[in-house]
Amino acid sequence: MANQKNGLKRTRTGKSLNLVLWFSFSVFALVVILVYGVVQNVLIHKQYREMAVKTLSEAGKKMLQVSGSEDTVIARKLYGIANEYGVCLYILDENGESVFPEYTAEGNYSELASVIKGALSDRESTLIEGQKEIAFGAKTSVSGRACYLYLALPDGTLGSNVGNFRWMSMLTGAFSVVLAFVASGFVAMLITKPVTEVTERAKELSRGNYQLNFKKDYYCAEITELSDALDNARVEISKADKMQKELIANVSHDFKTPLTMIKAYASMIREISGEEKEKRDAHAQIIIDESDRLAALVGDLLDLSKLRAGLVSDVKKEFNLSEEVYRIANRFDYLKETGGYQIQTEIEDDLYTVACRERIEQVLYNLIGNAVNYTGADKRVIVKLFRRNDCARFEVYDTGKGIPPDEVDAIWDRYYRSNKTHKRPIQGTGLGLSIVKSILLAHECPFGVLSEVGKGSCFWVEFLISAEETEEDKNPKRKREEV
Ligand code: ADP
């Protein structure tokens, strides 16, 4: 038994939502951080270079304008500018001897002097750009001695600054990746937890537990919506389940009664009335009537199940609804003579609609038939059809007991009968209104019932008037005069 249970259980395929979300978020964060890092590195290199060029050029220009009578005054001014711009200053003579600062320990910068000389060629000043470094060189003179002014960035090379920045950005990036991994896991869990909760409940529902409540305010609106939708499904499924049980109980009862009678009367014919023509005919008639009831019930059940399952592919065509209503109402004419019924008609001429004629005939027949069945002692039924805006409104009134407000919704459901002992001229199967509802829903026609207990009911349907209706149709009088 346990094996069988396990065999029915579907093994879970695919990856867990939690894992998928966590992985996707992490990859996304990683990509964002990488792209940001690359862009930053490229930009920072460019920006840092621009800033260095600007600083060196401005400081150099200012230094070249410095003048004074004494070397010490000039030196102070030059160092003041170097401090202001945060650059390193060297003044070398043509041989590379340091003029300022005179006391520099390194002594000779002949190599640097020749680099500056080469870079300057005929120019007065220039930017000296290496692959990693950038500096400013210019011709100047101190105490009549031709010199080179050389300005460089304080911590050596442009590359080392960018390199430092790269390290920092890599560290920040790595920290952000770890943070993104943790945050992704948290967000994934936040989304997955309610989904798992709803799934668990849905599983319970599939096991037939209709008591649980899905409704809950979740953090994500979509999951709240999903739980609301599942709750509505739960209500509908439990209703359908209840109805199915009722249907089976009622149908088996309704099948059993005529079958018992058919069997009983057939036995009576065989054993008692077989020789007496009058009795035998009466008993045979009962068998025929009961068989008809069974046939009607089976027919309605088949119709309903086909309609519900959407297996009916009816062809919709334009037809004269007014004529149809008139024709169906006339089918009850025999009751005027045999039962004293009054079936009054107020039908506006030539209202056309597009629908499946046979199905609409079924709707009209069932609704008028019910009005006849349930009308009051005066046996009056009024059938109306008139134009209202774009619609042809069909109404059928009776003067019966009406329908209590708490039963109004239930009458459209399968196999609802408020009073099974009600005597009626037309045999019903208890499925009439369910068939009406299925057909009208398939045709998207609004319908309903207005009822007052003790006064009677009005069942109504609105059919969309077809667009092809001609001017003549709208003006029936003119049409008739012309005819
Ligand atoms: P049936 O008439 O065969 O019982 P229907 O599906 O046509 O089945 O109707 C379902 C129930 O709705 C009826 O049993 C009756 O209780 C109620 N009903 C239908 N039409 C009317 C009406 N015109 N007036 C009062 N009750 C009605």
Short mmCIF file of N, CA and C in Angstrom, two decimals, residues 359-446:
data_model
loop_
_atom_site.label_atom_id
_atom_site.label_comp_id
_atom_site.label_asym_id
_atom_site.label_seq_id
_atom_site.Cartn_x
_atom_site.Cartn_y
_atom_site.Cartn_z
N ARG A 359 -30.20 26.50 -29.88
CA ARG A 359 -29.89 26.67 -28.44
C ARG A 359 -30.78 27.77 -27.84
N ILE A 360 -30.97 28.85 -28.59
CA ILE A 360 -31.80 29.95 -28.08
C ILE A 360 -33.25 29.46 -27.95
N GLU A 361 -33.64 28.60 -28.87
CA GLU A 361 -34.98 28.01 -28.81
C GLU A 361 -35.12 27.23 -27.49
N GLN A 362 -34.07 26.50 -27.14
CA GLN A 362 -34.05 25.72 -25.89
C GLN A 362 -34.20 26.65 -24.68
N VAL A 363 -33.50 27.81 -24.73
CA VAL A 363 -33.55 28.78 -23.63
C VAL A 363 -34.97 29.31 -23.48
N LEU A 364 -35.52 29.75 -24.61
CA LEU A 364 -36.86 30.36 -24.57
C LEU A 364 -37.89 29.33 -24.10
N TYR A 365 -37.77 28.11 -24.60
CA TYR A 365 -38.72 27.06 -24.25
C TYR A 365 -38.66 26.77 -22.75
N ASN A 366 -37.43 26.65 -22.22
CA ASN A 366 -37.28 26.35 -20.79
C ASN A 366 -37.83 27.48 -19.92
N LEU A 367 -37.53 28.73 -20.31
CA LEU A 367 -37.97 29.86 -19.46
C LEU A 367 -39.49 30.02 -19.50
N ILE A 368 -40.08 29.91 -20.71
CA ILE A 368 -41.55 30.05 -20.78
C ILE A 368 -42.20 28.83 -20.10
N GLY A 369 -41.60 27.66 -20.31
CA GLY A 369 -42.11 26.43 -19.68
C GLY A 369 -42.11 26.55 -18.16
N ASN A 370 -41.05 27.11 -17.59
CA ASN A 370 -40.98 27.29 -16.14
C ASN A 370 -42.04 28.26 -15.65
N ALA A 371 -42.23 29.36 -16.43
CA ALA A 371 -43.23 30.36 -16.03
C ALA A 371 -44.61 29.70 -15.99
N VAL A 372 -44.88 28.83 -16.98
CA VAL A 372 -46.17 28.12 -17.02
C VAL A 372 -46.26 27.19 -15.80
N ASN A 373 -45.18 26.50 -15.53
CA ASN A 373 -45.16 25.54 -14.42
C ASN A 373 -45.36 26.20 -13.07
N TYR A 374 -44.73 27.36 -12.89
CA TYR A 374 -44.72 27.94 -11.55
C TYR A 374 -45.65 29.14 -11.39
N THR A 375 -46.46 29.45 -12.41
CA THR A 375 -47.33 30.62 -12.28
C THR A 375 -48.43 30.36 -11.24
N GLY A 376 -49.10 31.46 -10.84
CA GLY A 376 -50.09 31.35 -9.76
C GLY A 376 -51.42 30.78 -10.21
N ALA A 377 -52.41 30.94 -9.31
CA ALA A 377 -53.72 30.33 -9.57
C ALA A 377 -54.40 30.94 -10.78
N ASP A 378 -54.06 32.19 -11.09
CA ASP A 378 -54.71 32.83 -12.26
C ASP A 378 -54.17 32.28 -13.59
N LYS A 379 -53.13 31.45 -13.50
CA LYS A 379 -52.54 30.76 -14.67
C LYS A 379 -52.15 31.74 -15.79
N ARG A 380 -51.59 32.91 -15.36
CA ARG A 380 -51.24 33.94 -16.34
C ARG A 380 -49.73 34.00 -16.54
N VAL A 381 -49.34 34.09 -17.81
CA VAL A 381 -47.91 34.24 -18.14
C VAL A 381 -47.80 35.34 -19.20
N ILE A 382 -46.84 36.25 -19.02
CA ILE A 382 -46.66 37.29 -20.04
C ILE A 382 -45.27 37.13 -20.66
N VAL A 383 -45.22 37.10 -21.98
CA VAL A 383 -43.95 36.99 -22.69
C VAL A 383 -43.71 38.30 -23.44
N LYS A 384 -42.55 38.93 -23.18
CA LYS A 384 -42.27 40.21 -23.83
C LYS A 384 -40.96 40.16 -24.58
N LEU A 385 -40.88 40.91 -25.67
CA LEU A 385 -39.58 41.12 -26.34
C LEU A 385 -39.59 42.55 -26.85
N PHE A 386 -38.60 43.32 -26.45
CA PHE A 386 -38.56 44.72 -26.89
C PHE A 386 -37.12 45.19 -26.97
N ARG A 387 -36.98 46.30 -27.72
CA ARG A 387 -35.62 46.84 -27.91
C ARG A 387 -35.24 47.72 -26.73
N ARG A 388 -34.03 47.52 -26.20
CA ARG A 388 -33.52 48.40 -25.17
C ARG A 388 -32.06 48.70 -25.52
N ASN A 389 -31.80 49.94 -25.88
CA ASN A 389 -30.47 50.34 -26.40
C ASN A 389 -30.06 49.42 -27.54
N ASP A 390 -28.91 48.72 -27.38
CA ASP A 390 -28.44 47.86 -28.47
C ASP A 390 -28.96 46.44 -28.33
N CYS A 391 -29.84 46.24 -27.35
CA CYS A 391 -30.24 44.86 -27.05
C CYS A 391 -31.72 44.61 -27.31
N ALA A 392 -32.00 43.33 -27.55
CA ALA A 392 -33.40 42.90 -27.60
C ALA A 392 -33.62 42.21 -26.26
N ARG A 393 -34.50 42.77 -25.44
CA ARG A 393 -34.69 42.21 -24.09
C ARG A 393 -35.91 41.29 -24.08
N PHE A 394 -35.64 40.06 -23.66
CA PHE A 394 -36.72 39.07 -23.54
C PHE A 394 -37.09 38.98 -22.06
N GLU A 395 -38.40 39.06 -21.78
CA GLU A 395 -38.84 38.92 -20.38
C GLU A 395 -40.02 37.96 -20.34
N VAL A 396 -40.04 37.10 -19.31
CA VAL A 396 -41.22 36.25 -19.15
C VAL A 396 -41.67 36.36 -17.69
N TYR A 397 -42.94 36.78 -17.54
CA TYR A 397 -43.50 37.02 -16.20
C TYR A 397 -44.45 35.90 -15.82
N ASP A 398 -44.43 35.57 -14.54
CA ASP A 398 -45.48 34.69 -14.01
C ASP A 398 -46.00 35.30 -12.72
N THR A 399 -47.10 34.77 -12.23
CA THR A 399 -47.71 35.35 -11.03
C THR A 399 -47.62 34.36 -9.86
N GLY A 400 -46.58 33.51 -9.91
CA GLY A 400 -46.48 32.44 -8.91
C GLY A 400 -45.95 32.89 -7.55
N LYS A 401 -45.43 31.91 -6.82
CA LYS A 401 -44.99 32.16 -5.44
C LYS A 401 -43.71 32.97 -5.37
N GLY A 402 -43.02 33.09 -6.49
CA GLY A 402 -41.75 33.80 -6.50
C GLY A 402 -40.64 32.95 -5.93
N ILE A 403 -39.46 33.53 -5.91
CA ILE A 403 -38.29 32.77 -5.42
C ILE A 403 -37.68 33.54 -4.25
N PRO A 404 -37.52 32.92 -3.09
CA PRO A 404 -36.91 33.63 -1.96
C PRO A 404 -35.51 34.13 -2.33
N PRO A 405 -35.12 35.35 -1.85
CA PRO A 405 -33.84 35.94 -2.25
C PRO A 405 -32.65 35.01 -2.03
N ASP A 406 -32.67 34.20 -0.96
CA ASP A 406 -31.51 33.33 -0.71
C ASP A 406 -31.46 32.12 -1.65
N GLU A 407 -32.52 31.95 -2.47
CA GLU A 407 -32.49 30.81 -3.40
C GLU A 407 -32.26 31.26 -4.83
N VAL A 408 -32.28 32.60 -5.03
CA VAL A 408 -32.20 33.13 -6.39
C VAL A 408 -30.94 32.65 -7.13
N ASP A 409 -29.80 32.62 -6.43
CA ASP A 409 -28.56 32.20 -7.10
C ASP A 409 -28.54 30.69 -7.34
N ALA A 410 -29.11 29.95 -6.39
CA ALA A 410 -29.03 28.49 -6.46
C ALA A 410 -29.87 27.89 -7.59
N ILE A 411 -30.92 28.59 -8.01
CA ILE A 411 -31.80 27.97 -9.02
C ILE A 411 -31.08 27.73 -10.36
N TRP A 412 -29.97 28.48 -10.62
CA TRP A 412 -29.26 28.31 -11.89
C TRP A 412 -28.28 27.15 -11.83
N ASP A 413 -28.15 26.59 -10.61
CA ASP A 413 -27.17 25.52 -10.47
C ASP A 413 -27.80 24.18 -10.79
N ARG A 414 -26.92 23.26 -11.14
CA ARG A 414 -27.35 21.93 -11.54
C ARG A 414 -28.26 21.26 -10.52
N TYR A 415 -29.32 20.79 -10.97
CA TYR A 415 -30.23 19.98 -10.19
C TYR A 415 -30.76 20.64 -8.93
N TYR A 416 -31.14 21.91 -9.08
CA TYR A 416 -31.74 22.56 -7.93
C TYR A 416 -33.26 22.50 -8.07
N ARG A 417 -33.90 22.06 -7.04
CA ARG A 417 -35.37 22.07 -7.05
C ARG A 417 -35.83 22.50 -5.67
N SER A 418 -36.55 23.65 -5.64
CA SER A 418 -36.97 24.12 -4.32
C SER A 418 -38.17 23.30 -3.81
N ASN A 419 -39.03 22.95 -4.74
CA ASN A 419 -40.22 22.23 -4.30
C ASN A 419 -40.48 21.07 -5.25
N LYS A 420 -40.05 19.91 -4.83
CA LYS A 420 -40.13 18.77 -5.75
C LYS A 420 -41.54 18.22 -5.88
N THR A 421 -42.41 18.63 -4.96
CA THR A 421 -43.77 18.08 -5.02
C THR A 421 -44.71 18.98 -5.83
N HIS A 422 -44.11 20.09 -6.37
CA HIS A 422 -44.92 21.05 -7.11
C HIS A 422 -45.59 20.37 -8.32
N LYS A 423 -46.88 20.60 -8.44
CA LYS A 423 -47.61 19.99 -9.57
C LYS A 423 -47.44 20.90 -10.78
N ARG A 424 -47.11 20.33 -11.92
CA ARG A 424 -46.89 21.19 -13.07
C ARG A 424 -47.36 20.54 -14.36
N PRO A 425 -47.77 21.41 -15.30
CA PRO A 425 -48.29 20.85 -16.54
C PRO A 425 -47.18 20.32 -17.46
N ILE A 426 -45.96 20.88 -17.33
CA ILE A 426 -44.87 20.43 -18.21
C ILE A 426 -43.86 19.71 -17.34
N GLN A 427 -43.52 18.50 -17.75
CA GLN A 427 -42.58 17.73 -16.94
C GLN A 427 -41.18 18.32 -17.01
N GLY A 428 -40.61 18.62 -15.84
CA GLY A 428 -39.24 19.16 -15.83
C GLY A 428 -38.27 18.11 -15.33
N THR A 429 -37.00 18.34 -15.60
CA THR A 429 -36.00 17.37 -15.15
C THR A 429 -35.15 17.94 -14.03
N GLY A 430 -35.33 19.24 -13.72
CA GLY A 430 -34.50 19.86 -12.68
C GLY A 430 -33.19 20.37 -13.25
N LEU A 431 -33.05 20.27 -14.58
CA LEU A 431 -31.78 20.70 -15.18
C LEU A 431 -31.98 21.88 -16.14
N GLY A 432 -33.27 22.29 -16.29
CA GLY A 432 -33.62 23.32 -17.28
C GLY A 432 -32.80 24.60 -17.15
N LEU A 433 -32.77 25.16 -15.92
CA LEU A 433 -32.08 26.44 -15.75
C LEU A 433 -30.56 26.30 -15.87
N SER A 434 -30.04 25.14 -15.52
CA SER A 434 -28.59 24.93 -15.68
C SER A 434 -28.24 24.96 -17.16
N ILE A 435 -29.12 24.36 -17.97
CA ILE A 435 -28.88 24.36 -19.42
C ILE A 435 -28.99 25.78 -19.96
N VAL A 436 -30.02 26.51 -19.49
CA VAL A 436 -30.20 27.92 -19.90
C VAL A 436 -28.94 28.72 -19.58
N LYS A 437 -28.46 28.55 -18.36
CA LYS A 437 -27.27 29.30 -17.91
C LYS A 437 -26.06 28.98 -18.80
N SER A 438 -25.83 27.69 -19.05
CA SER A 438 -24.67 27.30 -19.86
C SER A 438 -24.75 27.89 -21.26
N ILE A 439 -25.94 27.85 -21.85
CA ILE A 439 -26.10 28.37 -23.22
C ILE A 439 -25.86 29.88 -23.23
N LEU A 440 -26.49 30.59 -22.27
CA LEU A 440 -26.37 32.05 -22.27
C LEU A 440 -24.95 32.51 -21.95
N LEU A 441 -24.27 31.76 -21.10
CA LEU A 441 -22.86 32.11 -20.82
C LEU A 441 -22.03 31.94 -22.09
N ALA A 442 -22.30 30.84 -22.82
CA ALA A 442 -21.55 30.59 -24.05
C ALA A 442 -21.83 31.67 -25.10
N HIS A 443 -23.04 32.24 -25.05
CA HIS A 443 -23.40 33.31 -26.00
C HIS A 443 -23.06 34.70 -25.48
N GLU A 444 -22.54 34.76 -24.25
CA GLU A 444 -22.22 36.03 -23.58
C GLU A 444 -23.43 36.96 -23.52
N CYS A 445 -24.60 36.39 -23.27
CA CYS A 445 -25.81 37.20 -23.13
C CYS A 445 -26.08 37.43 -21.64
N PRO A 446 -26.27 38.68 -21.23
CA PRO A 446 -26.63 38.92 -19.82
C PRO A 446 -28.02 38.32 -19.54
#
